[in-house]
Coordinates of N, CA and C in Angstrom, one line a residue:
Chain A
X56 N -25.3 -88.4 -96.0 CA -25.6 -88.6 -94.6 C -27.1 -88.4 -94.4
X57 N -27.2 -89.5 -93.4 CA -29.1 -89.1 -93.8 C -29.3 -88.8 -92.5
X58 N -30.3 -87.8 -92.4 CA -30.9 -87.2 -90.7 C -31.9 -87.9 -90.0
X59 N -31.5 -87.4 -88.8 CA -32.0 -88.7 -87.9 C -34.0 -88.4 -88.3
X60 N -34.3 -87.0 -88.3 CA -35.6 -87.3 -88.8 C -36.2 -88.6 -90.5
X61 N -34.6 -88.4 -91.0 CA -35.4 -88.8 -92.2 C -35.4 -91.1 -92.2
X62 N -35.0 -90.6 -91.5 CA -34.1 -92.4 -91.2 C -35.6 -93.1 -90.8
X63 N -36.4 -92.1 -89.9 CA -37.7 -92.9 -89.5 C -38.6 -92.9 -90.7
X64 N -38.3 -91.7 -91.7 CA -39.3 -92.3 -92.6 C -39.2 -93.1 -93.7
X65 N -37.8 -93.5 -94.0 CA -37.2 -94.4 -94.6 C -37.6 -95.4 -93.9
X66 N -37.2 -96.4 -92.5 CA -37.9 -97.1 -92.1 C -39.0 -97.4 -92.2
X67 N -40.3 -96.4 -92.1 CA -41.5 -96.7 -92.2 C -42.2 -97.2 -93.3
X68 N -41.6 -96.4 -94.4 CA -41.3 -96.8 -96.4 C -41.6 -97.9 -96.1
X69 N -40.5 -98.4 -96.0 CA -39.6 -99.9 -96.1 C -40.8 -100.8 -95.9
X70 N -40.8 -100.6 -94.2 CA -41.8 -101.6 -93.7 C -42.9 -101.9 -94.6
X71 N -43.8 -100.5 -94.4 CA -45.3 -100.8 -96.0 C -45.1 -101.5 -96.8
X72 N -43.8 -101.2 -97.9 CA -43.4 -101.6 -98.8 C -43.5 -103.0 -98.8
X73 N -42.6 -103.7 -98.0 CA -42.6 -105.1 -97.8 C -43.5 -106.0 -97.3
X74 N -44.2 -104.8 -96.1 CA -45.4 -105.7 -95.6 C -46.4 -106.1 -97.4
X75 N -46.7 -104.6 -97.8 CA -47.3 -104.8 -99.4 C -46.9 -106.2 -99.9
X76 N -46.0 -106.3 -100.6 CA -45.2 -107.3 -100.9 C -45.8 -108.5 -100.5
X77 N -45.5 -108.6 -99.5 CA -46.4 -110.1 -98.7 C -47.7 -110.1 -99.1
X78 N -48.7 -108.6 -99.0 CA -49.8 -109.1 -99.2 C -50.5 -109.1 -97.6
X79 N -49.9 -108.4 -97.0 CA -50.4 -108.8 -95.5 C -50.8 -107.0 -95.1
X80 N -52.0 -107.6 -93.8 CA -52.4 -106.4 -93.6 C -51.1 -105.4 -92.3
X81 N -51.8 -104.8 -91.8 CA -50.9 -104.0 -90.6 C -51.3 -105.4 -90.0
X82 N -52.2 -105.5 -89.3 CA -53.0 -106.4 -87.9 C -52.0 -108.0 -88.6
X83 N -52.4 -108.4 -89.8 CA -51.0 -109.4 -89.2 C -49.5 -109.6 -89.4
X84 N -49.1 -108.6 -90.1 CA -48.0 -107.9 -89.6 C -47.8 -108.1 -87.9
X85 N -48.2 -107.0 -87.3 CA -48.8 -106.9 -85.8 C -48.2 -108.5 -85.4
X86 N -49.5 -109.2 -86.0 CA -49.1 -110.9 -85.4 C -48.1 -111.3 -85.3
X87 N -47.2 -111.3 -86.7 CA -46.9 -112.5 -87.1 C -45.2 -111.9 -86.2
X88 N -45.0 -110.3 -85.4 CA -43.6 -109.8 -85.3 C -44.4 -109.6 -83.5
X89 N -45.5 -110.2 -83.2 CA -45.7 -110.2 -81.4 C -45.8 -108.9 -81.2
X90 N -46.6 -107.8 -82.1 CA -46.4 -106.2 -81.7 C -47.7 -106.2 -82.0
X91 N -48.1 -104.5 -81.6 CA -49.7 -104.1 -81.8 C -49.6 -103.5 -82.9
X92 N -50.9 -104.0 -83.3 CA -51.3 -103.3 -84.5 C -51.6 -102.0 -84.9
X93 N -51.7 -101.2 -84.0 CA -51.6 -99.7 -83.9 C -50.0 -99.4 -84.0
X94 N -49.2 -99.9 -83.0 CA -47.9 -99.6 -83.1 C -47.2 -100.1 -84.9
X95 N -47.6 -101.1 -85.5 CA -47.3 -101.3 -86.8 C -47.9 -100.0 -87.7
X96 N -48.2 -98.6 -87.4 CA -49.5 -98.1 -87.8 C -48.5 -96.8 -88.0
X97 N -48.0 -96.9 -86.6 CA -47.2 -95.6 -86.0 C -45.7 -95.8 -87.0
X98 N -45.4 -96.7 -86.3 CA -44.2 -97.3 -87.5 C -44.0 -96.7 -89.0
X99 N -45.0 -96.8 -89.4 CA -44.9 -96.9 -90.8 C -45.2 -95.6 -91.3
X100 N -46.0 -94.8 -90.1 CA -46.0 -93.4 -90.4 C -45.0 -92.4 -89.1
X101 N -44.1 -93.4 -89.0 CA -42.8 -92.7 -88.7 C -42.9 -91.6 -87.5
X102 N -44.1 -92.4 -86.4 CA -44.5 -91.4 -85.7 C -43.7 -92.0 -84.6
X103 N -43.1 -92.9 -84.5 CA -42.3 -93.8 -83.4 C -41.1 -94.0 -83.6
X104 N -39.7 -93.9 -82.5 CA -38.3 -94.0 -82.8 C -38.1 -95.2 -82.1
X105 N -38.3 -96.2 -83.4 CA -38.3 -98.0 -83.1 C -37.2 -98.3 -82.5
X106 N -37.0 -99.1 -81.6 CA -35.7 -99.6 -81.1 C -35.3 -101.1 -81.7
X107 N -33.9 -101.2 -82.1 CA -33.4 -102.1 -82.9 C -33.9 -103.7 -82.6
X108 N -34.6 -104.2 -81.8 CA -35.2 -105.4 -81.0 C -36.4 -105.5 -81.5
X109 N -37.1 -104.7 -82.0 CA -38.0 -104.2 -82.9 C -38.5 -104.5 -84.5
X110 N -37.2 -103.7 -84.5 CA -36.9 -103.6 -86.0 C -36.8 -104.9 -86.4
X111 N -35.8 -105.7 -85.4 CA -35.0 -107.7 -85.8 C -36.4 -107.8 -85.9
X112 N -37.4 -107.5 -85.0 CA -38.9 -108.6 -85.0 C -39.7 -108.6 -86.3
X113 N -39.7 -107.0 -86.7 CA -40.4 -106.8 -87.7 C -39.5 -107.3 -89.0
X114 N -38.3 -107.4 -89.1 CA -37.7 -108.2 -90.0 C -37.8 -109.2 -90.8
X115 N -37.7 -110.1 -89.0 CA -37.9 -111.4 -89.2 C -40.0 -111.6 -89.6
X116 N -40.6 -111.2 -89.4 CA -42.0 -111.3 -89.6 C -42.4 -110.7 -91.0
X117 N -41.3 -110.1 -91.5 CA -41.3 -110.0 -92.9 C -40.3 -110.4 -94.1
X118 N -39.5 -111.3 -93.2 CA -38.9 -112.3 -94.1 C -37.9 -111.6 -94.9
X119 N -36.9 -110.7 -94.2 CA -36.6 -109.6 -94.9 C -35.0 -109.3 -93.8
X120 N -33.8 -108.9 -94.6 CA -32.6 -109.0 -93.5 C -33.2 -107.2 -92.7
X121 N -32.4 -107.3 -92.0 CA -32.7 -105.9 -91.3 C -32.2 -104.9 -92.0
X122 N -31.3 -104.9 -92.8 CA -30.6 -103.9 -93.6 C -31.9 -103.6 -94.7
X123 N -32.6 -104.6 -95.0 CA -33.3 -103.9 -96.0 C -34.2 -102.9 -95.8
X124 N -34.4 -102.7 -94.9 CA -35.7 -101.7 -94.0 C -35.2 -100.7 -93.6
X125 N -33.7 -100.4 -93.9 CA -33.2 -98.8 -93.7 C -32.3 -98.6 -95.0
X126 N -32.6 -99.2 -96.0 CA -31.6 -98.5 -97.5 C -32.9 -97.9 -97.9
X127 N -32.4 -97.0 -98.5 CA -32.8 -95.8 -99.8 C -32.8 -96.8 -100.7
X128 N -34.1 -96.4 -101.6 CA -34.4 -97.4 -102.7 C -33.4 -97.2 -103.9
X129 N -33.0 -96.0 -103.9 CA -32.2 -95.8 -105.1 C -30.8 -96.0 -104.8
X130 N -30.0 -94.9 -104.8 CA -28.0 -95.4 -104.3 C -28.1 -94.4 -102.7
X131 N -28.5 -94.9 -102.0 CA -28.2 -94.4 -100.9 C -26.9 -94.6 -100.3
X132 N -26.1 -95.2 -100.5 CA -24.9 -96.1 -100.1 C -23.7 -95.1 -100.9
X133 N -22.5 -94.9 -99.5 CA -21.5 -94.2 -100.3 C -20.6 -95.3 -100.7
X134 N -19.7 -95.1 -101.4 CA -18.6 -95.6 -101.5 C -17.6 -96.1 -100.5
X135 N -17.1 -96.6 -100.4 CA -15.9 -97.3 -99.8 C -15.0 -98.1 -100.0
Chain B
X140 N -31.9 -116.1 -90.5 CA -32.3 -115.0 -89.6 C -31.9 -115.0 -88.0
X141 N -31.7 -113.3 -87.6 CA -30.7 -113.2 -87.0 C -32.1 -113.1 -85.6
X142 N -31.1 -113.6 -84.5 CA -32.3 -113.5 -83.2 C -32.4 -111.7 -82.5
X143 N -34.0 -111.3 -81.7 CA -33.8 -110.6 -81.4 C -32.2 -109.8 -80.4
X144 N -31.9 -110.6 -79.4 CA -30.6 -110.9 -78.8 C -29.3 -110.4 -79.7
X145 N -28.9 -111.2 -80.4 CA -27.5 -111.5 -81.2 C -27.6 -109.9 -82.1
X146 N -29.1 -109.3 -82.5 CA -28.7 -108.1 -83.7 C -28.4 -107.2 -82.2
X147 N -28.5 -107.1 -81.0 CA -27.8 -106.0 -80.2 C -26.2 -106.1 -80.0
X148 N -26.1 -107.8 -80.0 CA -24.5 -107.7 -79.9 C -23.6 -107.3 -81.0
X149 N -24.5 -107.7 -82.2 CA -23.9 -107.7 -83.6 C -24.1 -105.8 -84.0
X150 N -24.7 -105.1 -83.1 CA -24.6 -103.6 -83.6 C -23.5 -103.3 -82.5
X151 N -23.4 -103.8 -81.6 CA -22.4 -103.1 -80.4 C -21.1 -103.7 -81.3
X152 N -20.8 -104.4 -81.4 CA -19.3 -105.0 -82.1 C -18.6 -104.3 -82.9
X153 N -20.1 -103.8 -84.1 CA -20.0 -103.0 -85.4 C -19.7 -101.6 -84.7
X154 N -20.3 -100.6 -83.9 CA -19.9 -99.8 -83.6 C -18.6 -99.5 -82.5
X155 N -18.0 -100.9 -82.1 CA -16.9 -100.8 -81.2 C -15.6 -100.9 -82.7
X156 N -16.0 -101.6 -83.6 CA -14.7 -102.0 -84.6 C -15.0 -100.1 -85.3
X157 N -15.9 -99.9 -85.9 CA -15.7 -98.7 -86.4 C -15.1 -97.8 -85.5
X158 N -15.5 -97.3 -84.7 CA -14.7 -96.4 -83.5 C -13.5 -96.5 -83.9
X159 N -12.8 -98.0 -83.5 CA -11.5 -98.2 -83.3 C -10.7 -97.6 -84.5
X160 N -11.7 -98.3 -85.7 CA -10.8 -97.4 -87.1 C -10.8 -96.5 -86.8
X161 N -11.6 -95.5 -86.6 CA -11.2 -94.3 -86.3 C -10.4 -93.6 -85.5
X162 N -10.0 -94.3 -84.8 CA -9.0 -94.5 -83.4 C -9.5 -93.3 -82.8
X163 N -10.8 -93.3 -82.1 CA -11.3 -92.3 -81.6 C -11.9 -92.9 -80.4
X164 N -11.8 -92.6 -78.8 CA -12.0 -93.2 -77.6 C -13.9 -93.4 -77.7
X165 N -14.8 -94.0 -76.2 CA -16.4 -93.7 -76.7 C -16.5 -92.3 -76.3
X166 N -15.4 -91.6 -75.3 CA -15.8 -90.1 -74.7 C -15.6 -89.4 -76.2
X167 N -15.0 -89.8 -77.3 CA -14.5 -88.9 -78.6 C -16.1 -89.1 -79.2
X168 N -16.0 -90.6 -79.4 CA -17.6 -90.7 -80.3 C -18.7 -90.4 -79.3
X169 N -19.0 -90.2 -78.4 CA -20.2 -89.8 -77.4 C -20.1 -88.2 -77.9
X170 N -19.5 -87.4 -77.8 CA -19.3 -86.1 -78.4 C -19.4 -85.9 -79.4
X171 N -19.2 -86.7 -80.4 CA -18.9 -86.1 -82.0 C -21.1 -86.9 -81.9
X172 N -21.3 -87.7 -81.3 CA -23.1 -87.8 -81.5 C -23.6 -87.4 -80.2
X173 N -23.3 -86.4 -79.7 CA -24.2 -85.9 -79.3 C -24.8 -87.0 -78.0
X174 N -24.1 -87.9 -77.3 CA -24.6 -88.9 -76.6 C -23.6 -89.0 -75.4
X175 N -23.9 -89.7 -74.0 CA -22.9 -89.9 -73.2 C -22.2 -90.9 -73.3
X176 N -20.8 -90.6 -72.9 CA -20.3 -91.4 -73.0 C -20.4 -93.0 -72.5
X177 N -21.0 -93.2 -71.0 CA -21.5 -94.1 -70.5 C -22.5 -94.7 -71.4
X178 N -23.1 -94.2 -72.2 CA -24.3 -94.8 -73.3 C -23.7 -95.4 -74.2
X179 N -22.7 -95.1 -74.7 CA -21.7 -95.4 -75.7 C -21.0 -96.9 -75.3
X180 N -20.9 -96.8 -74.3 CA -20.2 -98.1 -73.4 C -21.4 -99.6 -73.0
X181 N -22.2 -98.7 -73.0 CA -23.8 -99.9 -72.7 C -24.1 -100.3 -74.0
X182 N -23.6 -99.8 -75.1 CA -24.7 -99.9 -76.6 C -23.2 -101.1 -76.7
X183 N -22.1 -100.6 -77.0 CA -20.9 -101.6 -77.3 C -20.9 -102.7 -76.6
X184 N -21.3 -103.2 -75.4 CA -21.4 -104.2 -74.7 C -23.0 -104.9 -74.9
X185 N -23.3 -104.0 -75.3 CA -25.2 -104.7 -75.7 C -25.7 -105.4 -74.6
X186 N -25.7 -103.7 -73.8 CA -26.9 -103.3 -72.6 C -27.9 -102.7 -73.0
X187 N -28.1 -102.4 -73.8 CA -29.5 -101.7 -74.2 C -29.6 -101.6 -75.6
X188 N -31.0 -101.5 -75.4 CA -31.4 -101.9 -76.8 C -32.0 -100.4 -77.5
X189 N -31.0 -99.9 -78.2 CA -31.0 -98.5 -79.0 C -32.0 -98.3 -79.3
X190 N -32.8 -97.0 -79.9 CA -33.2 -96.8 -80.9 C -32.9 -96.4 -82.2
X191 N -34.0 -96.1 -83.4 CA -33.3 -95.8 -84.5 C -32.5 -95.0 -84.7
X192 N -33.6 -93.8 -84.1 CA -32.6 -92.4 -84.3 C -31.4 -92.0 -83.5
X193 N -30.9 -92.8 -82.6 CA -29.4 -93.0 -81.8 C -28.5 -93.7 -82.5
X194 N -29.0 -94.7 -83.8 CA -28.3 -95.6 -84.3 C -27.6 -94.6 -85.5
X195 N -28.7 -93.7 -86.0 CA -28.1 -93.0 -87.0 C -27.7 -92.0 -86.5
X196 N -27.2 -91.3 -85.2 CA -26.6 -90.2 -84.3 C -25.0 -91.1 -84.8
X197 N -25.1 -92.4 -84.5 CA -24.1 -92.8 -84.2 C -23.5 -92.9 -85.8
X198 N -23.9 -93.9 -86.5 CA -23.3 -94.1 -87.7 C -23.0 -92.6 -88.1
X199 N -23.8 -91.7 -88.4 CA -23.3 -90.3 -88.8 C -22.2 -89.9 -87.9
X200 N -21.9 -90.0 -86.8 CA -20.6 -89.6 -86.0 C -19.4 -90.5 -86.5
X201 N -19.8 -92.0 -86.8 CA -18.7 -92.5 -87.0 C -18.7 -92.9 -88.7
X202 N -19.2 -91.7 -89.4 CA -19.3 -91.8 -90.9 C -19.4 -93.1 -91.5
X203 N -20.1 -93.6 -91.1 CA -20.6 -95.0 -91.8 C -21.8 -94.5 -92.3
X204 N -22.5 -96.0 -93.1 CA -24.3 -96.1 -93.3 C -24.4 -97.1 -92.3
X205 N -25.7 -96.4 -91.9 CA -26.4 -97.1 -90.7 C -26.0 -99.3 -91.4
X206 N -26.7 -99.1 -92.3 CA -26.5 -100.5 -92.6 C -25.1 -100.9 -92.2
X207 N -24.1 -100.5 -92.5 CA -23.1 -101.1 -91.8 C -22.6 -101.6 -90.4
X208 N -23.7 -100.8 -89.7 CA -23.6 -100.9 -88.0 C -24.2 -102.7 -88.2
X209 N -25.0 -102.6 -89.1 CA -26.0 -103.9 -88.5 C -26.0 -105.5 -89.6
X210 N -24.6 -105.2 -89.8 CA -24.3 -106.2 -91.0 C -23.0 -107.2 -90.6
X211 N -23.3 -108.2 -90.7 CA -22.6 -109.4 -89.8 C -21.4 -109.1 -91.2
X212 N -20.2 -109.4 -90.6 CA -18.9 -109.6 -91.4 C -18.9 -110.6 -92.1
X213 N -18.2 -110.2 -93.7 CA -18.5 -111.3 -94.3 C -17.1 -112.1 -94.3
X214 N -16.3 -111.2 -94.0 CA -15.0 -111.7 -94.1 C -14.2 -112.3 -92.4
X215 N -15.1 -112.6 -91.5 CA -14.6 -113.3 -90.4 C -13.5 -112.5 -89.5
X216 N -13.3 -111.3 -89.8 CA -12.6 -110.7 -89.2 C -13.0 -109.5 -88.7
X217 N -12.5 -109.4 -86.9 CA -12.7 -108.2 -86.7 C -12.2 -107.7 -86.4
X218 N -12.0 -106.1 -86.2 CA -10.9 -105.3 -85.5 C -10.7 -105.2 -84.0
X219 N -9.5 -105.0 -83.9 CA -9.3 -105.0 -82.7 C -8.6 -103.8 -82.2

């Protein structure tokens, strides 16, 4: 079970991670998901409780399903 | 890729079918997270657009991973 504090910094991970990946800065990040570039800032250092409309944007601006930006890099996932 | 729009209906659906497995009313899951019931009823109908840390209030009440709230069915079926 993951707590709601740690969920935001898992998200924020993610984001860096992938924005890295791309090769892209915050600022176009920012651009390329219609958001500020300070708020991409906040995000990633998990100082903001993103709302899911958000998250799709920054998804889609990183070319990435939504699910990937809230798994644990290792086995976060229980069974079922 | 999924529109901003469609991932609100696509998490309300996912949290209306979970519930139901659990055959637990929204006043049972608004209680077991900590949320109102009336909220519970806006998020399943996708009136509002959550945040993160309400999304994992919720998946944690309804023992899921958050990722499952926000993952289109692969198998075409939903509960009812």
């Amino acid at each position: 079970m993951i707590s709601e504090h740690d969920i935001l910094n898992l998200f924020g991970e993610n984001v860096r991670k992938y924005r890295r990946l791309l090769n892209i800065s915050q600022e176009e990040l920012a651009h390329r998901a219609d958001l500020h570039r300070t708020y991409i800032g906040m995000i990633e250092r998990a100082e903001k409780n993103i709302t899911l409309v958000n998250m799709q944007k920054i998804a889609n601006a990183l070319e990435v399903n939504i699910e990937d930006l809230i798994k644990a890099s290792n086995h976060g996932k229980k069974a079922n």
